Short mmCIF file of C-alpha atoms and ligand atoms in Angstrom, two decimals:
data_model
loop_
_atom_site.label_atom_id
_atom_site.label_comp_id
_atom_site.label_asym_id
_atom_site.label_seq_id
_atom_site.Cartn_x
_atom_site.Cartn_y
_atom_site.Cartn_z
CA MET A 64 -31.86 144.85 22.91
CA LYS A 65 -30.65 141.84 24.95
CA GLN A 66 -28.02 140.70 27.24
CA LEU A 67 -26.21 137.19 27.79
CA ILE A 68 -24.88 136.50 30.93
CA LYS A 69 -23.09 133.08 30.52
CA ASN A 70 -20.68 130.74 32.21
CA GLY A 71 -21.67 132.23 35.54
CA ILE A 72 -23.02 130.44 38.62
CA LEU A 73 -26.46 131.91 39.12
CA VAL A 74 -27.53 132.36 42.93
CA ASP A 75 -30.81 133.06 43.92
CA SER A 76 -32.39 132.31 48.19
CA GLU A 77 -32.77 128.67 47.05
CA GLY A 78 -29.87 127.21 45.39
CA GLN A 79 -26.97 127.58 43.10
CA TYR A 80 -26.81 126.54 39.08
CA TYR A 81 -24.91 126.73 36.32
CA GLN A 82 -26.80 127.97 34.04
CA ASP A 83 -26.87 131.22 31.06
CA LEU A 84 -29.00 134.41 31.38
CA LEU A 85 -30.76 135.97 29.24
CA ILE A 86 -32.43 139.00 29.51
CA GLU A 87 -34.71 141.39 27.11
CA ASN A 88 -35.87 144.91 27.20
CA GLY A 89 -34.79 144.82 31.15
CA ILE A 90 -36.41 141.86 31.67
CA ILE A 91 -34.94 138.71 32.59
CA CYS A 92 -36.78 136.16 29.64
CA GLN A 93 -34.72 132.50 29.70
CA ARG A 94 -32.55 130.46 31.95
CA GLY A 95 -30.77 127.27 30.68
CA ASN A 96 -27.29 125.73 29.68
CA ASP A 97 -25.52 127.11 26.45
CA ILE A 98 -27.92 129.77 25.54
CA GLU A 99 -26.85 131.05 22.63
CA PRO A 100 -26.82 134.74 21.56
CA GLU A 101 -29.47 136.12 18.97
CA GLY A 102 -29.77 139.04 16.96
CA ARG A 103 -28.85 141.90 18.55
CA CYS A 104 -27.13 140.65 21.64
CA GLU A 105 -24.39 142.32 24.13
CA VAL A 106 -22.61 139.01 25.83
CA ILE A 107 -21.57 138.83 29.13
CA ASP A 108 -18.85 136.43 29.81
CA ALA A 109 -18.91 135.71 34.12
CA THR A 110 -16.73 132.18 34.05
CA GLY A 111 -15.71 132.32 38.03
CA CYS A 112 -18.23 134.49 39.01
CA TYR A 113 -21.74 134.88 40.79
CA VAL A 114 -25.02 135.71 38.73
CA MET A 115 -27.43 137.03 42.07
CA PRO A 116 -30.32 139.50 42.17
CA GLY A 117 -29.43 142.64 42.72
CA GLY A 118 -29.60 144.11 46.45
CA ILE A 119 -32.40 145.89 47.98
CA ASP A 120 -31.13 148.23 50.75
CA VAL A 121 -34.80 148.69 53.08
CA HIS A 122 -33.01 151.32 54.69
CA THR A 123 -31.73 154.47 53.87
CA HIS A 124 -32.08 157.77 54.36
CA PHE A 125 -30.88 160.05 51.67
CA ASN A 126 -31.96 164.11 51.96
CA ILE A 127 -33.45 163.61 55.52
CA ASP A 128 -34.09 166.64 57.87
CA VAL A 129 -33.16 165.51 61.26
CA GLY A 130 -34.00 169.33 62.32
CA ILE A 131 -30.08 169.89 63.21
CA ALA A 132 -28.97 169.28 60.13
CA ARG A 133 -30.18 167.73 56.27
CA SER A 134 -28.26 164.60 55.87
CA CYS A 135 -25.47 165.01 51.98
CA ASP A 136 -26.61 162.17 50.34
CA ASP A 137 -29.62 162.99 47.88
CA PHE A 138 -30.97 160.85 46.41
CA PHE A 139 -28.93 161.00 42.90
CA SER A 140 -25.56 160.95 45.06
CA GLY A 141 -26.82 158.00 46.90
CA THR A 142 -28.51 155.93 44.35
CA ARG A 143 -25.48 156.68 42.29
CA ALA A 144 -23.37 155.29 45.38
CA ALA A 145 -25.72 152.78 45.54
CA ALA A 146 -25.27 151.28 42.50
CA CYS A 147 -21.86 151.25 42.43
CA GLY A 148 -22.19 148.47 45.20
CA GLY A 149 -24.38 146.23 43.48
CA THR A 150 -28.43 147.82 45.09
CA THR A 151 -30.33 147.73 42.22
CA THR A 152 -33.17 149.36 44.96
CA ILE A 153 -33.36 151.18 48.31
CA VAL A 154 -36.86 151.48 50.36
CA ASP A 155 -35.40 155.05 52.08
CA HIS A 156 -37.12 156.07 55.52
CA MET A 157 -39.13 159.61 55.21
CA GLY A 158 -38.23 161.42 57.75
CA PHE A 159 -40.56 163.22 60.26
CA GLY A 160 -42.47 166.73 58.55
CA PRO A 161 -44.25 170.00 60.08
CA ALA A 162 -46.43 168.76 63.91
CA GLY A 163 -49.92 167.55 62.77
CA CYS A 164 -48.57 166.25 58.82
CA SER A 165 -50.23 163.99 57.17
CA LEU A 166 -49.11 160.97 55.30
CA HIS A 167 -49.16 162.18 51.99
CA HIS A 168 -47.17 165.40 53.34
CA GLN A 169 -44.19 163.61 53.69
CA LEU A 170 -44.63 161.02 50.30
CA ASN A 171 -45.69 164.67 48.22
CA LEU A 172 -41.92 165.81 49.52
CA TYR A 173 -40.29 162.54 48.95
CA HIS A 174 -41.53 162.23 45.55
CA ARG A 175 -40.15 165.35 44.54
CA TYR A 176 -36.96 164.84 45.94
CA ALA A 177 -36.55 161.16 44.56
CA ALA A 178 -37.90 161.75 40.55
CA GLY A 179 -35.70 162.82 38.84
CA ASN A 180 -32.87 162.04 40.31
CA ALA A 181 -32.89 158.23 41.75
CA ALA A 182 -30.36 156.38 39.28
CA ILE A 183 -31.76 153.05 41.00
CA ASP A 184 -35.39 152.02 41.56
CA TYR A 185 -36.86 153.49 44.56
CA GLY A 186 -40.08 153.33 47.49
CA PHE A 187 -40.39 154.72 50.76
CA HIS A 188 -41.51 153.39 54.26
CA GLY A 189 -44.23 155.95 55.19
CA VAL A 190 -43.28 157.89 58.58
CA ILE A 191 -45.91 157.90 61.58
CA GLN A 192 -45.45 160.67 63.65
CA HIS A 193 -48.64 160.45 65.38
CA ILE A 194 -51.82 158.90 65.27
CA ASP A 195 -55.64 160.45 65.74
CA ASP A 196 -58.54 159.60 63.57
CA ASP A 197 -57.28 161.00 60.18
CA ILE A 198 -54.44 159.47 60.19
CA LEU A 199 -55.55 156.64 60.76
CA ALA A 200 -58.09 157.17 58.03
CA GLU A 201 -55.34 157.81 55.32
CA MET A 202 -52.68 154.42 55.26
CA ALA A 203 -55.80 152.09 53.42
CA GLY A 204 -54.74 154.93 50.57
CA MET A 205 -51.15 155.11 50.88
CA VAL A 206 -50.89 151.15 50.92
CA HIS A 207 -53.80 150.43 48.02
CA ASP A 208 -53.25 153.64 46.14
CA GLU A 209 -50.15 154.80 46.53
CA GLY A 210 -47.21 151.60 46.98
CA ILE A 211 -46.69 152.30 50.57
CA SER A 212 -47.16 148.79 52.15
CA SER A 213 -44.64 149.47 55.78
CA PHE A 214 -44.38 151.94 58.06
CA LYS A 215 -41.94 153.15 60.65
CA LEU A 216 -42.44 154.57 64.47
CA TYR A 217 -39.82 155.69 66.54
CA LEU A 218 -39.73 155.29 70.42
CA THR A 219 -37.63 157.72 71.06
CA TYR A 220 -36.81 160.78 68.60
CA HIS A 221 -38.86 164.44 68.47
CA TYR A 222 -41.88 161.97 67.41
CA LYS A 223 -41.89 159.54 69.28
CA ILE A 224 -45.13 157.36 69.64
CA ASN A 225 -46.85 156.80 73.04
CA ASP A 226 -47.89 152.16 73.40
CA ALA A 227 -51.28 153.29 73.24
CA ASP A 228 -50.88 155.07 70.05
CA VAL A 229 -48.40 152.05 69.20
CA LEU A 230 -51.42 149.43 69.02
CA ARG A 231 -53.80 151.57 67.08
CA ALA A 232 -51.45 151.79 64.56
CA LEU A 233 -49.81 148.21 64.96
CA TRP A 234 -53.59 147.13 64.60
CA GLN A 235 -54.66 149.36 61.18
CA LEU A 236 -51.55 148.87 59.85
CA ARG A 237 -52.53 144.91 59.68
CA GLN A 238 -56.07 145.79 58.47
CA VAL A 239 -55.06 147.89 56.04
CA GLY A 240 -52.06 145.01 54.49
CA ALA A 241 -48.69 146.91 55.69
CA LEU A 242 -45.33 146.56 57.91
CA THR A 243 -45.06 148.05 60.84
CA THR A 244 -41.03 148.47 61.11
CA VAL A 245 -40.05 150.35 64.70
CA HIS A 246 -37.01 151.84 66.05
CA PRO A 247 -36.45 150.25 69.58
CA GLU A 248 -35.11 152.65 71.99
CA ASN A 249 -36.43 153.29 75.39
CA ASP A 250 -36.73 157.46 75.41
CA ALA A 251 -36.72 157.47 78.72
CA ALA A 252 -33.53 155.15 79.79
CA ILE A 253 -32.22 157.07 77.13
CA ALA A 254 -32.74 160.86 79.13
CA PHE A 255 -32.03 159.57 82.44
CA ARG A 256 -29.34 158.24 81.27
CA ARG A 257 -27.70 161.48 79.02
CA ALA A 258 -28.80 163.76 81.80
CA ALA A 259 -25.77 161.88 84.43
CA LEU A 260 -23.74 162.26 82.21
CA VAL A 261 -23.59 165.43 80.90
CA ALA A 262 -23.85 166.60 83.91
CA ALA A 263 -20.72 164.65 85.08
CA GLY A 264 -18.93 166.13 82.10
CA LYS A 265 -18.76 163.02 80.29
CA THR A 266 -19.96 163.36 76.88
CA ALA A 267 -16.84 162.38 74.64
CA PRO A 268 -18.18 159.80 71.76
CA ILE A 269 -17.92 156.88 74.39
CA HIS A 270 -20.36 158.27 76.24
CA HIS A 271 -23.13 157.86 73.57
CA ALA A 272 -22.56 154.25 73.67
CA LEU A 273 -22.93 154.38 77.49
CA SER A 274 -25.99 155.97 77.45
CA ARG A 275 -27.82 153.83 75.35
CA PRO A 276 -26.70 150.47 76.85
CA ILE A 277 -28.33 147.53 75.34
CA GLU A 278 -31.41 146.71 77.37
CA CYS A 279 -31.67 150.33 76.45
CA GLU A 280 -32.59 148.79 72.70
CA ALA A 281 -33.85 145.43 73.67
CA GLU A 282 -36.54 146.55 76.68
CA ALA A 283 -38.05 148.09 73.23
CA ILE A 284 -37.94 145.23 71.32
CA GLY A 285 -39.39 143.34 74.30
CA ARG A 286 -42.28 145.55 73.97
CA MET A 287 -43.01 145.99 70.74
CA ILE A 288 -43.04 142.27 70.13
CA ASN A 289 -45.72 142.44 73.21
CA LEU A 290 -47.39 144.65 71.96
CA ALA A 291 -48.02 143.45 68.48
CA ARG A 292 -49.25 140.41 70.12
CA MET A 293 -52.06 141.86 71.60
CA ALA A 294 -52.90 144.28 68.38
CA ASP A 295 -54.03 140.85 66.87
CA ASN A 296 -50.74 139.85 66.29
CA ALA A 297 -49.61 142.05 64.24
CA PRO A 298 -46.57 141.66 61.64
CA LEU A 299 -43.79 143.68 62.81
CA TYR A 300 -39.92 144.06 61.60
CA ILE A 301 -37.48 145.34 63.84
CA VAL A 302 -35.12 147.73 62.58
CA HIS A 303 -31.34 147.89 62.84
CA LEU A 304 -31.07 145.69 65.14
CA SER A 305 -27.17 145.37 66.96
CA ASN A 306 -27.16 143.10 70.18
CA GLY A 307 -27.86 139.65 71.07
CA LEU A 308 -30.16 140.16 74.11
CA GLY A 309 -32.65 142.29 71.79
CA LEU A 310 -32.01 139.16 69.46
CA ASP A 311 -32.75 136.16 72.25
CA TYR A 312 -36.12 138.07 72.67
CA LEU A 313 -36.99 137.64 69.03
CA ARG A 314 -36.31 133.76 68.88
CA LEU A 315 -38.54 133.31 71.39
CA ALA A 316 -41.57 135.06 69.51
CA ARG A 317 -40.71 133.38 66.61
CA GLN A 318 -40.48 130.05 68.04
CA GLN A 319 -44.47 131.22 69.35
CA ARG A 320 -44.47 131.37 65.53
CA GLN A 321 -45.66 134.95 65.69
CA PRO A 322 -45.41 137.68 62.84
CA VAL A 323 -42.01 139.61 63.52
CA TRP A 324 -38.46 139.81 61.56
CA VAL A 325 -35.46 141.93 62.41
CA GLU A 326 -33.08 143.85 59.83
CA THR A 327 -28.95 144.20 60.65
CA CYS A 328 -26.78 146.37 59.93
CA PRO A 329 -22.81 146.19 58.67
CA HIS A 330 -21.81 148.27 60.88
CA TYR A 331 -23.47 146.22 64.26
CA LEU A 332 -21.67 143.26 62.60
CA LEU A 333 -18.18 144.73 61.70
CA LEU A 334 -17.37 147.42 63.86
CA ASN A 335 -17.78 147.59 67.85
CA GLU A 336 -17.34 150.23 70.53
CA GLN A 337 -13.86 150.57 70.03
CA CYS A 338 -14.17 152.88 67.18
CA TYR A 339 -15.86 155.41 70.16
CA LEU A 340 -12.58 155.58 71.78
CA ARG A 341 -10.28 156.99 68.42
CA ASP A 342 -9.27 160.47 67.97
CA ASP A 343 -11.91 160.16 65.52
CA GLY A 344 -14.84 158.41 67.28
CA ALA A 345 -17.48 161.55 66.19
CA LYS A 346 -17.14 159.49 62.68
CA TYR A 347 -19.38 156.80 64.72
CA ILE A 348 -21.79 158.32 66.53
CA LEU A 349 -25.54 156.51 65.52
CA SER A 350 -28.35 155.00 66.89
CA PRO A 351 -28.97 152.70 68.71
CA PRO A 352 -24.71 152.82 69.16
CA LEU A 353 -22.03 150.21 68.41
CA ARG A 354 -22.01 147.53 70.78
CA SER A 355 -19.19 144.85 71.82
CA GLN A 356 -17.37 142.59 70.10
CA GLN A 357 -19.56 139.56 71.99
CA GLU A 358 -22.55 141.54 70.79
CA LEU A 359 -21.08 141.24 67.59
CA ASP A 360 -20.75 137.54 67.76
CA ARG A 361 -23.89 137.24 68.58
CA LEU A 362 -25.37 138.76 65.60
CA TRP A 363 -23.11 136.38 63.33
CA VAL A 364 -24.82 133.92 64.76
CA GLY A 365 -28.42 135.02 63.82
CA VAL A 366 -27.20 136.32 60.66
CA ALA A 367 -25.89 132.84 60.10
CA ASP A 368 -28.53 130.37 61.62
CA GLY A 369 -31.38 132.02 59.76
CA SER A 370 -32.68 134.49 62.97
CA ILE A 371 -32.27 137.36 61.49
CA ASP A 372 -33.95 138.53 57.83
CA THR A 373 -31.74 141.54 56.53
CA VAL A 374 -29.09 143.46 56.30
CA ALA A 375 -29.40 147.15 55.57
CA THR A 376 -27.31 150.34 55.27
CA ASP A 377 -29.51 152.49 57.59
CA HIS A 378 -27.49 154.71 54.68
CA CYS A 379 -27.48 158.41 56.85
CA THR A 380 -24.60 160.89 56.46
CA PHE A 381 -23.27 164.15 57.62
CA PRO A 382 -19.53 164.67 57.02
CA TYR A 383 -16.78 164.46 59.85
CA GLN A 384 -16.18 168.16 59.37
CA GLN A 385 -19.67 168.98 59.95
CA ARG A 386 -19.85 166.60 62.90
CA GLN A 387 -16.90 167.81 64.71
CA ALA A 388 -17.85 171.61 64.19
CA MET A 389 -21.76 170.88 65.80
CA ALA A 390 -20.61 168.75 68.65
CA ALA A 391 -17.19 170.23 69.36
CA GLY A 392 -16.78 167.32 71.83
CA ASP A 393 -20.20 166.53 73.27
CA PHE A 394 -21.76 163.70 71.53
CA THR A 395 -25.67 165.18 72.47
CA ARG A 396 -25.14 167.65 69.67
CA CYS A 397 -23.67 165.39 67.42
CA PRO A 398 -26.22 164.48 63.82
CA ASN A 399 -26.29 160.74 64.29
CA GLY A 400 -25.97 158.18 61.55
CA LEU A 401 -23.37 156.48 59.44
CA PRO A 402 -22.80 156.11 55.30
CA GLY A 403 -22.86 152.84 53.58
CA VAL A 404 -25.06 151.92 51.05
CA GLU A 405 -21.72 151.56 48.73
CA ASN A 406 -20.11 148.39 50.90
CA ARG A 407 -22.60 146.78 52.02
CA MET A 408 -22.86 144.01 49.31
CA ALA A 409 -19.02 143.68 49.25
CA LEU A 410 -18.90 143.83 52.70
CA LEU A 411 -21.27 140.65 53.84
CA PHE A 412 -19.96 138.49 50.34
CA SER A 413 -16.48 139.08 51.52
CA HIS A 414 -16.94 138.72 55.52
CA GLY A 415 -20.30 136.97 55.57
CA VAL A 416 -19.45 134.07 52.05
CA MET A 417 -15.94 133.94 51.63
CA SER A 418 -15.18 133.57 55.26
CA GLY A 419 -17.41 130.21 55.09
CA ARG A 420 -19.68 132.50 57.75
CA ILE A 421 -22.52 131.92 55.26
CA SER A 422 -24.05 130.32 51.67
CA PRO A 423 -24.07 132.43 48.58
CA SER A 424 -28.04 131.61 48.37
CA ARG A 425 -27.75 133.13 52.17
CA PHE A 426 -25.91 135.77 51.46
CA VAL A 427 -28.87 136.47 48.55
CA ALA A 428 -31.98 135.70 51.05
CA LEU A 429 -30.43 138.22 53.51
CA THR A 430 -29.81 140.97 50.65
CA SER A 431 -32.80 140.55 48.37
CA GLY A 432 -34.82 138.00 48.37
CA ASN A 433 -35.84 138.55 51.94
CA PRO A 434 -36.33 142.36 52.14
CA ALA A 435 -38.19 141.75 48.37
CA ARG A 436 -40.31 139.29 50.01
CA LEU A 437 -41.51 141.35 53.98
CA PHE A 438 -41.62 144.74 51.96
CA GLY A 439 -43.98 143.92 48.57
CA LEU A 440 -41.45 143.73 45.90
CA TRP A 441 -41.45 140.60 45.21
CA PRO A 442 -41.64 138.29 42.58
CA ARG A 443 -40.86 141.44 40.35
CA LYS A 444 -37.45 142.35 42.36
CA GLY A 445 -35.16 139.66 44.60
CA ASN A 446 -34.89 136.87 42.22
CA LEU A 447 -33.88 135.83 39.11
CA ASN A 448 -36.79 134.03 37.47
CA LEU A 449 -38.34 134.71 34.58
CA GLY A 450 -40.37 137.70 34.04
CA ALA A 451 -37.93 139.21 37.13
CA ASP A 452 -36.56 142.62 36.61
CA ALA A 453 -33.29 142.48 35.29
CA ASP A 454 -31.26 143.64 38.67
CA VAL A 455 -28.52 142.18 38.48
CA VAL A 456 -25.37 141.98 40.39
CA ILE A 457 -21.96 139.46 39.32
CA PHE A 458 -19.62 139.49 41.67
CA ASP A 459 -16.08 137.11 41.70
CA PRO A 460 -14.48 135.70 44.06
CA ARG A 461 -11.14 135.12 42.87
CA GLN A 462 -10.59 139.21 43.43
CA SER A 463 -10.31 141.55 45.86
CA SER A 464 -10.05 144.87 46.83
CA VAL A 465 -9.74 147.12 49.71
CA ILE A 466 -12.27 150.46 50.43
CA ARG A 467 -10.89 153.88 50.11
CA HIS A 468 -13.67 157.37 50.50
CA SER A 469 -11.86 158.43 47.71
CA GLN A 470 -13.33 155.73 45.60
CA LEU A 471 -16.56 155.51 46.90
CA HIS A 472 -19.34 157.91 44.77
CA ASP A 473 -21.63 159.17 48.36
CA ASN A 474 -21.47 163.08 49.10
CA ALA A 475 -19.46 161.99 52.69
CA ASP A 476 -15.99 162.94 53.27
CA TYR A 477 -15.12 159.52 55.29
CA SER A 478 -15.66 156.10 55.19
CA PRO A 479 -16.30 153.77 58.59
CA TYR A 480 -14.83 151.20 56.79
CA GLU A 481 -11.67 153.16 54.76
CA GLY A 482 -8.99 150.29 54.88
CA PHE A 483 -11.12 146.94 55.43
CA HIS A 484 -9.96 144.59 52.97
CA CYS A 485 -13.20 142.47 51.12
CA GLN A 486 -12.03 139.41 49.10
CA GLY A 487 -14.75 138.89 46.18
CA ARG A 488 -15.24 141.58 43.70
CA LEU A 489 -18.04 143.39 42.36
CA ILE A 490 -17.54 143.25 38.56
CA MET A 491 -21.51 145.00 37.27
CA THR A 492 -24.31 146.01 38.46
CA LEU A 493 -27.55 146.48 36.17
CA CYS A 494 -31.00 147.67 36.53
CA ARG A 495 -33.53 146.36 34.79
CA GLY A 496 -31.12 145.51 32.12
CA GLU A 497 -29.33 148.25 32.48
CA VAL A 498 -25.32 148.21 33.37
CA VAL A 499 -25.37 151.19 36.51
CA SER A 500 -21.87 150.52 37.33
CA ARG A 501 -18.97 148.44 35.84
CA ASN A 502 -15.98 148.04 38.06
CA GLY A 503 -16.94 150.31 41.09
CA GLU A 504 -17.11 152.66 38.27
CA PHE A 505 -20.68 154.58 37.29
CA THR A 506 -22.14 154.26 34.30
CA GLY A 507 -25.81 154.91 34.87
CA GLN A 508 -27.98 157.90 34.69
CA GLN A 509 -29.38 160.15 37.33
CA GLY A 510 -33.49 160.03 36.60
CA PHE A 511 -33.00 155.68 35.83
CA GLY A 512 -34.55 155.24 38.95
CA GLN A 513 -38.06 154.59 39.28
CA PHE A 514 -40.84 154.95 41.72
CA ILE A 515 -41.88 151.25 43.12
CA ARG A 516 -45.80 150.96 43.55
CA ARG A 517 -44.84 147.91 46.47
CA ARG A 518 -47.86 145.31 46.99
CA PRO A 519 -49.55 145.50 50.07
CA PHE A 520 -47.91 142.92 53.01
CA ASN A 521 -48.54 139.12 52.25
CA ASP A 522 -47.81 137.01 54.66
CA GLN A 523 -48.11 133.91 52.64
CA ILE A 524 -44.90 135.09 50.53
CA ALA A 525 -43.51 136.63 53.73
CA ALA A 526 -43.60 132.98 55.37
CA LYS A 527 -41.41 131.80 52.63
CA MET A 528 -38.16 134.01 53.43
CA GLY A 529 -34.68 131.83 52.92
N1 DUC B 634 -30.24 156.60 63.40
C1 DUC B 634 -31.16 156.92 63.34
O1 DUC B 634 -32.08 156.45 64.12
N2 DUC B 634 -31.76 156.81 62.58
C2 DUC B 634 -30.88 157.64 61.32
C3 DUC B 634 -29.31 157.42 61.99
C4 DUC B 634 -29.03 157.30 63.35
O2 DUC B 634 -28.32 156.73 64.12
ZN1 ZN B 635 -34.02 154.23 63.41
ZN1 ZN B 636 -32.55 154.95 59.86
#
């Protein structure tokens, strides 16, 4: 079966081209002017539309057990929502397993969660919850036999890793060809501030933000940068950056040619801490928390000037009803996380491209090309080159939409972006040539998604990011 996407503006991380795109058996097989359909071929008219690589969201938490609750989107509902929002591949962060468990324990569990459920392609980041000789020895097999070429460690939460073990992890992961990703927040600072707030009876949602100020995150970012430098310049990826101070530390490291990269999320670009003062402020509790408008502005500068590399969602859903019941007015009892996997592409297209902050090529770099290069999906994904998977999104810049949770495909009961206007509308999403969404409706199939064995981290590929 062939598909021919005609008359669109093809966009990749490098530029824009008035070309047609021919797909055969789920693979991009020809690009050029005035390609004519031959044989059995569906023609898709993309006149006036941007035709771009499918989105890659490298930060989701589907079906995650966070100890006090389990997120309500599993690998079917989560990837269904992703498909409807123009994302064709996700890389999910595995949750913690039982104390002392192996890396393979969680990998095997996550394969069971995703297989037969995912509607788009997927991979997993490994999770490091302790370090010992067995875990260090297991890392090479995870990368080279299992296709897990990135791992996450946490500097806070139940299985926080101390500096000595962070160094051991960074060192070994570099040796085996993996990228270390980190949740950077200073655990002692959170505990200190939280205790004082709780003792004073200050437990409203705004106090969640006050318990984790930007210095708490920036300190941990700076520490990780320096530890990575001392671990033989190990490659490092900072997840969910929320503030400009941390970004300045990253810029400094980059100036010194250190291999560090950083992700931010739509909520840190579009929602500020005023949300915590609303009656429904508990809807916005996540970590790191939402920040002041000044920090949002500083992140937009980083998105535009190239110092931020990726935009992912950290999609981690707990219904508002459940949040209210569990928190009962105390932010310390509220499960953390926001939904957003269906809105990332449209929000960044609207507030980034259509508002003139970034070019369409930069949009592709942030949402697809750079994640593919960093996380071992390139050249199969993240581009529209011959031989790549036909993962494609078609955006019409002339149309617009308003986000309503009632029209989304996740299992949450709200959207933090309710009522947001998006200029530019997603018309179609193809994953390996299959139309998985059309005009906001899910047209894919549960179980269509394939596990993607990711390649080892490659600094030459990462160096060419857009
Ligand atoms: N913070 C995380 O680190 N992960 C999931 C959700 C959240 O708020
Ligand atoms: Zn995190
Ligand atoms: Zn996360």
